[in-house]
Amino acid sequence: MLVEIDEHGMISHARVRHARSPKIERGKRTGAITGIVVHQTDADTSASSLNSYKRPKANGAHFLIDKDGTIYQTAAIYQRTNHVGPLQARCLAIQRCKPRDFPAKVGAAEMHRIEMLKAPADRYPSNMEAIGIELVGRAKLPAGFKAIGEEAKWSLDKIRGKYGIFETPTAAQNQSLSWLVNALQGSMQVAQDEVFRHPEVSRKNLTEAQGANWSLPTAKP
């Protein structure tokens, strides 16, 4: 499926509402778009995320999908945004790393540095190559959870970041996600197997976007 994308990188389609926030844009891409990364906002409403995108030096993704399925485009496709974070090693996930590729106990920053020396085709898509899609959804701590030891001194946000469980996206969100991913793949020539959940490509809460499903039958254009 193809959609019209204007010269600024904004989709022209009735299903997509423009809510561009220049504060989250970090300059034009210098290479091709090679992948899509699916996130959850860790917020209860679309309004809170849209408002946060207007703050100086805010971070965000290119699209935001509300719980009712409404799609907002919040950044131009041809602009880079900071939504991925330090890359995981793709060769580890597919068991193709050589022993010399990563020193023992390599940290996140060093792993990211090593990955970014590789061609985009040999690693996960970074901020420069990836389109980001956020689904409105919050991580909540399990009932009765209580931090112990040093973790009891952490902020609530830090504790939720490690132990929180993200809510399952709504059926309307997944239908819109499926439509949007299909449209982006067709219009930007992104390969079918280059769509990832955020924790696959970076060091994030493993439950983020775990219920995201972009393989549903495509809804009507």
mmCIF file of C-alpha atoms in Angstrom:
data_model
loop_
_atom_site.group_PDB
_atom_site.id
_atom_site.type_symbol
_atom_site.label_atom_id
_atom_site.label_comp_id
_atom_site.label_asym_id
_atom_site.label_seq_id
_atom_site.Cartn_x
_atom_site.Cartn_y
_atom_site.Cartn_z
ATOM 1 C CA MET A 1 0.000 0.000 0.000
ATOM 2 C CA LEU A 2 1.306 3.429 -0.942
ATOM 3 C CA VAL A 3 0.527 6.768 0.685
ATOM 4 C CA GLU A 4 1.420 10.253 -0.469
ATOM 5 C CA ILE A 5 4.367 11.802 1.390
ATOM 6 C CA ASP A 6 5.034 15.488 0.760
ATOM 7 C CA GLU A 7 8.434 17.094 0.301
ATOM 8 C CA HIS A 8 8.714 17.730 4.042
ATOM 9 C CA GLY A 9 8.115 14.100 4.948
ATOM 10 C CA MET A 10 4.511 14.418 6.115
ATOM 11 C CA ILE A 11 1.919 11.805 5.133
ATOM 12 C CA SER A 12 -1.125 13.144 3.311
ATOM 13 C CA HIS A 13 -3.948 10.766 4.240
ATOM 14 C CA ALA A 14 -7.255 11.036 6.067
ATOM 15 C CA ARG A 15 -6.113 8.468 8.648
ATOM 16 C CA VAL A 16 -3.126 10.571 9.754
ATOM 17 C CA ARG A 17 -3.482 13.773 11.767
ATOM 18 C CA HIS A 18 -0.615 16.231 11.607
ATOM 19 C CA ALA A 19 0.736 17.184 15.039
ATOM 20 C CA ARG A 20 4.313 17.985 14.087
ATOM 21 C CA SER A 21 6.548 18.989 16.990
ATOM 22 C CA PRO A 22 9.817 20.520 15.732
ATOM 23 C CA LYS A 23 11.269 20.264 19.264
ATOM 24 C CA ILE A 24 11.743 16.509 18.842
ATOM 25 C CA GLU A 25 13.386 16.755 15.407
ATOM 26 C CA ARG A 26 17.175 16.523 15.342
ATOM 27 C CA GLY A 27 18.050 17.404 11.761
ATOM 28 C CA LYS A 28 17.692 15.780 8.356
ATOM 29 C CA ARG A 29 18.727 12.190 7.843
ATOM 30 C CA THR A 30 21.922 11.610 5.902
ATOM 31 C CA GLY A 31 21.069 8.115 4.637
ATOM 32 C CA ALA A 32 18.216 5.812 3.755
ATOM 33 C CA ILE A 33 15.419 4.747 6.104
ATOM 34 C CA THR A 34 15.996 1.057 6.790
ATOM 35 C CA GLY A 35 13.684 0.126 9.674
ATOM 36 C CA ILE A 36 10.767 0.854 11.980
ATOM 37 C CA VAL A 37 10.853 0.702 15.791
ATOM 38 C CA VAL A 38 7.642 0.314 17.800
ATOM 39 C CA HIS A 39 7.438 1.830 21.305
ATOM 40 C CA GLN A 40 5.008 2.570 24.102
ATOM 41 C CA THR A 41 4.878 6.021 25.650
ATOM 42 C CA ASP A 42 4.724 5.116 29.357
ATOM 43 C CA ALA A 43 1.972 7.717 29.612
ATOM 44 C CA ASP A 44 -1.783 7.393 30.125
ATOM 45 C CA THR A 45 -2.978 9.747 27.393
ATOM 46 C CA SER A 46 -1.953 11.037 23.986
ATOM 47 C CA ALA A 47 -2.359 14.616 25.260
ATOM 48 C CA SER A 48 0.403 14.179 27.852
ATOM 49 C CA SER A 49 2.822 12.900 25.204
ATOM 50 C CA LEU A 50 1.883 15.541 22.643
ATOM 51 C CA ASN A 51 2.388 18.245 25.268
ATOM 52 C CA SER A 52 5.755 16.799 26.300
ATOM 53 C CA TYR A 53 6.926 16.913 22.666
ATOM 54 C CA LYS A 54 6.605 20.717 22.745
ATOM 55 C CA ARG A 55 9.189 21.153 25.496
ATOM 56 C CA PRO A 56 12.744 22.289 24.665
ATOM 57 C CA LYS A 57 15.058 19.364 23.803
ATOM 58 C CA ALA A 58 12.163 16.903 24.050
ATOM 59 C CA ASN A 59 12.540 13.396 22.673
ATOM 60 C CA GLY A 60 9.874 11.547 20.736
ATOM 61 C CA ALA A 61 9.076 9.414 17.718
ATOM 62 C CA HIS A 62 7.606 10.164 14.291
ATOM 63 C CA PHE A 63 4.127 8.795 14.997
ATOM 64 C CA LEU A 64 1.850 8.456 18.013
ATOM 65 C CA ILE A 65 -1.134 6.087 18.060
ATOM 66 C CA ASP A 66 -3.840 6.804 20.643
ATOM 67 C CA LYS A 67 -5.855 4.093 22.380
ATOM 68 C CA ASP A 68 -8.819 4.757 20.070
ATOM 69 C CA GLY A 69 -6.584 4.162 17.037
ATOM 70 C CA THR A 70 -6.075 7.807 16.067
ATOM 71 C CA ILE A 71 -2.714 8.239 14.311
ATOM 72 C CA TYR A 72 -0.767 11.451 14.869
ATOM 73 C CA GLN A 73 2.340 12.297 12.868
ATOM 74 C CA THR A 74 4.561 14.150 15.306
ATOM 75 C CA ALA A 75 7.767 14.485 13.276
ATOM 76 C CA ALA A 76 8.667 14.597 9.608
ATOM 77 C CA ILE A 77 9.802 11.242 8.241
ATOM 78 C CA TYR A 78 12.949 12.751 6.746
ATOM 79 C CA GLN A 79 13.991 14.179 10.111
ATOM 80 C CA ARG A 80 15.929 12.168 12.694
ATOM 81 C CA THR A 81 14.443 11.871 16.179
ATOM 82 C CA ASN A 82 15.953 10.396 19.346
ATOM 83 C CA HIS A 83 13.816 7.351 20.079
ATOM 84 C CA VAL A 84 16.016 4.251 19.812
ATOM 85 C CA GLY A 85 18.851 4.625 22.353
ATOM 86 C CA PRO A 86 22.060 2.545 22.584
ATOM 87 C CA LEU A 87 21.919 -0.383 20.170
ATOM 88 C CA GLN A 88 21.989 -4.022 21.142
ATOM 89 C CA ALA A 89 24.244 -6.267 19.056
ATOM 90 C CA ARG A 90 22.168 -7.777 16.273
ATOM 91 C CA CYS A 91 24.787 -10.418 15.587
ATOM 92 C CA LEU A 92 24.303 -11.744 19.137
ATOM 93 C CA ALA A 93 20.561 -12.142 18.566
ATOM 94 C CA ILE A 94 21.106 -14.129 15.365
ATOM 95 C CA GLN A 95 24.195 -15.931 16.753
ATOM 96 C CA ARG A 96 26.599 -14.658 14.120
ATOM 97 C CA CYS A 97 29.068 -12.772 16.307
ATOM 98 C CA LYS A 98 32.681 -13.791 16.426
ATOM 99 C CA PRO A 99 34.377 -14.025 19.850
ATOM 100 C CA ARG A 100 36.568 -11.036 19.057
ATOM 101 C CA ASP A 101 33.568 -8.841 18.212
ATOM 102 C CA PHE A 102 32.709 -8.099 21.842
ATOM 103 C CA PRO A 103 35.041 -8.077 24.842
ATOM 104 C CA ALA A 104 33.799 -9.837 27.973
ATOM 105 C CA LYS A 105 31.134 -7.872 29.891
ATOM 106 C CA VAL A 106 30.976 -5.103 27.308
ATOM 107 C CA GLY A 107 28.858 -2.169 28.486
ATOM 108 C CA ALA A 108 25.962 -0.519 26.699
ATOM 109 C CA ALA A 109 27.972 2.462 25.466
ATOM 110 C CA GLU A 110 30.801 0.309 24.110
ATOM 111 C CA MET A 111 28.393 -2.125 22.439
ATOM 112 C CA HIS A 112 26.629 0.805 20.772
ATOM 113 C CA ARG A 113 29.965 2.209 19.586
ATOM 114 C CA ILE A 114 30.948 -1.129 18.052
ATOM 115 C CA GLU A 115 27.569 -1.525 16.354
ATOM 116 C CA MET A 116 27.638 1.969 14.874
ATOM 117 C CA LEU A 117 30.917 1.145 13.105
ATOM 118 C CA LYS A 118 28.976 -1.391 11.036
ATOM 119 C CA ALA A 119 26.955 -0.735 7.906
ATOM 120 C CA PRO A 120 23.208 -0.249 8.581
ATOM 121 C CA ALA A 121 22.450 -3.592 6.908
ATOM 122 C CA ASP A 122 24.604 -5.394 9.495
ATOM 123 C CA ARG A 123 23.009 -3.941 12.649
ATOM 124 C CA TYR A 124 19.722 -2.778 14.057
ATOM 125 C CA PRO A 125 18.420 0.577 12.753
ATOM 126 C CA SER A 126 19.604 3.534 14.804
ATOM 127 C CA ASN A 127 17.996 6.948 15.210
ATOM 128 C CA MET A 128 19.469 7.942 11.854
ATOM 129 C CA GLU A 129 17.792 5.106 9.927
ATOM 130 C CA ALA A 130 14.639 4.266 11.921
ATOM 131 C CA ILE A 131 11.098 5.588 11.856
ATOM 132 C CA GLY A 132 9.634 5.520 15.376
ATOM 133 C CA ILE A 133 6.021 4.695 16.246
ATOM 134 C CA GLU A 134 4.728 5.246 19.787
ATOM 135 C CA LEU A 135 1.622 3.530 21.168
ATOM 136 C CA VAL A 136 -0.037 5.277 24.101
ATOM 137 C CA GLY A 137 0.386 2.937 27.054
ATOM 138 C CA ARG A 138 1.809 2.978 30.560
ATOM 139 C CA ALA A 139 3.908 0.543 32.592
ATOM 140 C CA LYS A 140 2.470 -0.279 36.002
ATOM 141 C CA LEU A 141 4.027 -2.147 38.899
ATOM 142 C CA PRO A 142 2.521 -5.550 39.752
ATOM 143 C CA ALA A 143 0.002 -5.504 42.593
ATOM 144 C CA GLY A 144 1.735 -5.658 45.949
ATOM 145 C CA PHE A 145 5.202 -4.990 44.516
ATOM 146 C CA LYS A 146 7.700 -3.545 46.981
ATOM 147 C CA ALA A 147 11.284 -2.594 46.198
ATOM 148 C CA ILE A 148 13.897 -3.898 48.623
ATOM 149 C CA GLY A 149 17.519 -3.136 49.425
ATOM 150 C CA GLU A 150 19.192 -0.320 47.499
ATOM 151 C CA GLU A 151 16.348 -0.302 44.984
ATOM 152 C CA ALA A 152 14.032 1.006 47.707
ATOM 153 C CA LYS A 153 15.947 4.306 47.398
ATOM 154 C CA TRP A 154 15.269 4.587 43.680
ATOM 155 C CA SER A 155 12.732 7.008 42.229
ATOM 156 C CA LEU A 156 9.339 5.570 41.323
ATOM 157 C CA ASP A 157 10.049 6.142 37.633
ATOM 158 C CA LYS A 158 13.293 4.172 37.853
ATOM 159 C CA ILE A 159 11.585 1.317 39.688
ATOM 160 C CA ARG A 160 8.769 1.237 37.128
ATOM 161 C CA GLY A 161 11.351 1.298 34.359
ATOM 162 C CA LYS A 162 12.806 -1.972 35.599
ATOM 163 C CA TYR A 163 9.822 -3.816 37.098
ATOM 164 C CA GLY A 164 6.770 -2.197 35.510
ATOM 165 C CA ILE A 165 4.613 -4.153 33.073
ATOM 166 C CA PHE A 166 3.309 -2.280 30.049
ATOM 167 C CA GLU A 167 -0.378 -2.514 29.320
ATOM 168 C CA THR A 168 -1.494 -4.418 26.238
ATOM 169 C CA PRO A 169 -2.235 -2.175 23.237
ATOM 170 C CA THR A 170 -5.904 -1.920 22.329
ATOM 171 C CA ALA A 171 -7.367 -3.650 19.295
ATOM 172 C CA ALA A 172 -7.830 -0.211 17.689
ATOM 173 C CA GLN A 173 -4.158 0.609 18.255
ATOM 174 C CA ASN A 174 -3.009 -2.623 16.659
ATOM 175 C CA GLN A 175 -5.299 -2.118 13.668
ATOM 176 C CA SER A 176 -3.877 1.367 13.136
ATOM 177 C CA LEU A 177 -0.331 0.112 13.727
ATOM 178 C CA SER A 178 -0.834 -2.572 11.080
ATOM 179 C CA TRP A 179 -2.133 -0.003 8.602
ATOM 180 C CA LEU A 180 0.681 2.454 9.317
ATOM 181 C CA VAL A 181 3.484 -0.123 9.138
ATOM 182 C CA ASN A 182 2.058 -1.435 5.859
ATOM 183 C CA ALA A 183 1.863 2.090 4.452
ATOM 184 C CA LEU A 184 5.417 2.966 5.514
ATOM 185 C CA GLN A 185 6.849 -0.286 4.195
ATOM 186 C CA GLY A 186 5.205 0.194 0.828
ATOM 187 C CA SER A 187 6.033 3.876 0.501
ATOM 188 C CA MET A 188 9.568 3.856 1.998
ATOM 189 C CA GLN A 189 10.667 0.386 0.784
ATOM 190 C CA VAL A 190 11.281 -0.887 4.320
ATOM 191 C CA ALA A 191 11.731 -4.669 4.394
ATOM 192 C CA GLN A 192 9.134 -6.848 6.116
ATOM 193 C CA ASP A 193 11.642 -8.164 8.672
ATOM 194 C CA GLU A 194 12.989 -4.721 9.600
ATOM 195 C CA VAL A 195 10.210 -3.804 12.045
ATOM 196 C CA PHE A 196 11.166 -4.237 15.703
ATOM 197 C CA ARG A 197 9.848 -3.731 19.208
ATOM 198 C CA HIS A 198 11.957 -1.260 21.174
ATOM 199 C CA PRO A 199 13.511 -3.816 23.596
ATOM 200 C CA GLU A 200 14.805 -5.856 20.647
ATOM 201 C CA VAL A 201 17.069 -3.085 19.407
ATOM 202 C CA SER A 202 17.956 -1.260 22.637
ATOM 203 C CA ARG A 203 18.172 -1.796 26.409
ATOM 204 C CA LYS A 204 14.574 -1.210 27.447
ATOM 205 C CA ASN A 205 11.895 -2.766 29.644
ATOM 206 C CA LEU A 206 11.232 -6.135 28.014
ATOM 207 C CA THR A 207 7.453 -5.711 28.281
ATOM 208 C CA GLU A 208 7.406 -2.521 26.186
ATOM 209 C CA ALA A 209 5.273 -3.077 23.057
ATOM 210 C CA GLN A 210 5.121 -6.814 23.772
ATOM 211 C CA GLY A 211 1.471 -6.851 22.705
ATOM 212 C CA ALA A 212 2.027 -4.758 19.577
ATOM 213 C CA ASN A 213 0.846 -6.583 16.456
ATOM 214 C CA TRP A 214 1.451 -5.132 13.007
ATOM 215 C CA SER A 215 0.696 -8.397 11.171
ATOM 216 C CA LEU A 216 -3.080 -8.046 11.318
ATOM 217 C CA PRO A 217 -5.109 -8.049 8.080
ATOM 218 C CA THR A 218 -4.755 -4.568 6.669
ATOM 219 C CA ALA A 219 -7.744 -2.371 7.364
ATOM 220 C CA LYS A 220 -9.401 -0.396 4.586
ATOM 221 C CA PRO A 221 -7.299 2.533 3.271
#
